[in-house]
């Protein structure tokens, strides 16, 4: 029995070795499979980043970053401005001396309306001279005010020209 036992033991040893070899082969194939999966994922990530970089470099100009243009009510490309702001401001000054399509306006002094800014700034005396000559003419829209001491409205111009007469007439009544 001893001999047969030893044969059995040797046979079990061979089976044990072949089981260990199979287990080692299986674990090495699992490791190889995992390594292959990691390598594949890395290649996919690399490919995706290359495609992404190529897509960014071929973006149309309308997708580039913009900013509000200093001194204007428009938008400009940020990259162009940041590369050379001096040229932008030089061009802005040279274009501002040109007559623009949209004339700047301002509130007219002494009136409830807007007037072109440039003629007023060039000769304000002419504006006020015209204002006085216009107000001395009878107009449809003469200013009124609440009459002092009465519950009514009167024309402002005659009262401002001679308030003494107004109060004298008020006492007579």
CSV table of C-alpha atoms in Angstrom, one decimal, residues 18-116:
chain,number,residue,atom,x,y,z
A,18,UNK,CA,-1.7,21.2,-13.3
A,19,UNK,CA,-4.5,22.9,-11.3
A,20,UNK,CA,-2.0,25.5,-10.1
A,21,UNK,CA,-0.8,26.0,-13.6
A,22,UNK,CA,-4.3,26.4,-14.9
A,23,UNK,CA,-5.0,28.9,-12.1
A,24,UNK,CA,-1.8,30.8,-12.9
A,25,UNK,CA,-2.7,30.8,-16.6
A,26,UNK,CA,-6.2,32.0,-15.8
A,27,UNK,CA,-5.0,34.8,-13.6
A,28,UNK,CA,-2.3,35.8,-16.1
A,29,UNK,CA,-5.0,35.9,-18.8
A,30,UNK,CA,-7.2,38.0,-16.6
A,31,UNK,CA,-4.3,40.4,-15.9
A,32,UNK,CA,-3.6,40.6,-19.6
A,33,UNK,CA,-7.2,41.3,-20.3
A,34,UNK,CA,-7.3,44.0,-17.7
A,35,UNK,CA,-4.1,45.5,-19.1
A,36,UNK,CA,-5.5,45.4,-22.6
A,37,UNK,CA,-8.7,47.1,-21.4
A,38,UNK,CA,-6.6,49.9,-19.7
A,39,UNK,CA,-4.5,50.3,-22.8
A,40,UNK,CA,-7.6,50.5,-25.0
A,41,UNK,CA,-9.2,53.1,-22.7
A,42,UNK,CA,-6.0,55.2,-22.8
A,43,UNK,CA,-5.9,55.0,-26.6
A,44,UNK,CA,-9.6,56.1,-26.7
A,45,UNK,CA,-8.9,59.0,-24.3
A,46,UNK,CA,-5.9,60.1,-26.4
A,47,UNK,CA,-7.9,59.9,-29.6
A,48,UNK,CA,-10.8,61.9,-28.0
A,49,UNK,CA,-8.4,64.6,-26.8
A,50,UNK,CA,-6.8,64.9,-30.3
A,51,UNK,CA,-10.2,65.2,-31.9
A,52,UNK,CA,-11.2,67.8,-29.3
A,53,UNK,CA,-8.1,69.9,-29.9
A,54,UNK,CA,-8.6,69.8,-33.7
A,55,UNK,CA,-12.2,70.8,-33.3
A,56,UNK,CA,-11.3,73.8,-31.1
A,57,UNK,CA,-8.7,75.1,-33.5
A,58,UNK,CA,-11.2,75.0,-36.4
A,59,UNK,CA,-13.9,76.8,-34.5
A,60,UNK,CA,-15.6,79.5,-36.6
A,61,UNK,CA,-14.9,83.1,-35.6
A,62,UNK,CA,-18.5,83.6,-34.3
A,63,UNK,CA,-17.8,81.1,-31.5
A,64,UNK,CA,-14.7,83.0,-30.2
A,65,UNK,CA,-15.0,84.9,-27.0
A,66,UNK,CA,-16.3,88.4,-27.3
A,67,UNK,CA,-16.4,91.4,-24.9
A,68,UNK,CA,-18.2,94.8,-24.8
A,69,UNK,CA,-16.2,97.3,-26.8
A,70,UNK,CA,-14.9,100.1,-24.6
A,71,UNK,CA,-16.4,103.4,-25.6
A,72,UNK,CA,-19.0,101.8,-27.9
A,73,UNK,CA,-22.3,99.9,-27.6
A,74,UNK,CA,-21.1,96.9,-29.6
A,75,UNK,CA,-19.2,93.6,-29.0
A,76,UNK,CA,-15.7,92.8,-30.3
A,77,UNK,CA,-13.4,89.8,-30.3
A,78,UNK,CA,-11.6,89.6,-27.0
A,79,UNK,CA,-8.4,88.0,-28.5
A,80,UNK,CA,-8.0,90.9,-31.0
A,81,UNK,CA,-8.4,93.5,-28.3
A,82,UNK,CA,-6.0,91.8,-25.8
A,83,UNK,CA,-3.3,91.4,-28.5
A,84,UNK,CA,-3.2,95.2,-29.3
A,85,UNK,CA,-5.4,97.5,-27.2
A,86,UNK,CA,-3.5,100.6,-28.4
A,87,UNK,CA,-4.6,100.1,-32.0
A,88,UNK,CA,-8.2,99.7,-30.8
A,89,UNK,CA,-8.2,103.0,-29.0
A,90,UNK,CA,-6.3,104.8,-31.8
A,91,UNK,CA,-9.0,103.6,-34.2
A,92,UNK,CA,-11.7,104.6,-31.8
A,93,UNK,CA,-10.4,108.2,-31.6
A,94,UNK,CA,-9.9,108.5,-35.3
A,95,UNK,CA,-13.5,107.3,-36.0
A,96,UNK,CA,-15.0,109.6,-33.3
A,97,UNK,CA,-13.8,112.7,-35.2
A,98,UNK,CA,-15.8,111.5,-38.3
A,99,UNK,CA,-19.5,112.4,-38.5
A,100,UNK,CA,-21.5,109.5,-37.3
A,101,UNK,CA,-24.8,108.2,-38.6
A,102,UNK,CA,-26.4,108.5,-35.2
A,103,UNK,CA,-26.1,112.1,-34.0
A,104,UNK,CA,-25.6,112.5,-30.3
A,105,UNK,CA,-28.4,114.5,-28.5
A,106,UNK,CA,-28.9,116.2,-25.2
A,107,UNK,CA,-31.7,117.6,-23.2
A,108,UNK,CA,-32.4,121.2,-24.4
A,109,UNK,CA,-31.8,123.7,-21.7
A,110,UNK,CA,-35.1,125.5,-20.9
A,111,UNK,CA,-37.2,123.1,-23.0
A,112,UNK,CA,-38.7,119.7,-22.6
A,113,UNK,CA,-37.1,118.2,-25.7
A,114,UNK,CA,-33.8,116.8,-27.1
A,115,UNK,CA,-31.5,118.7,-29.5
A,116,UNK,CA,-28.4,117.8,-31.4
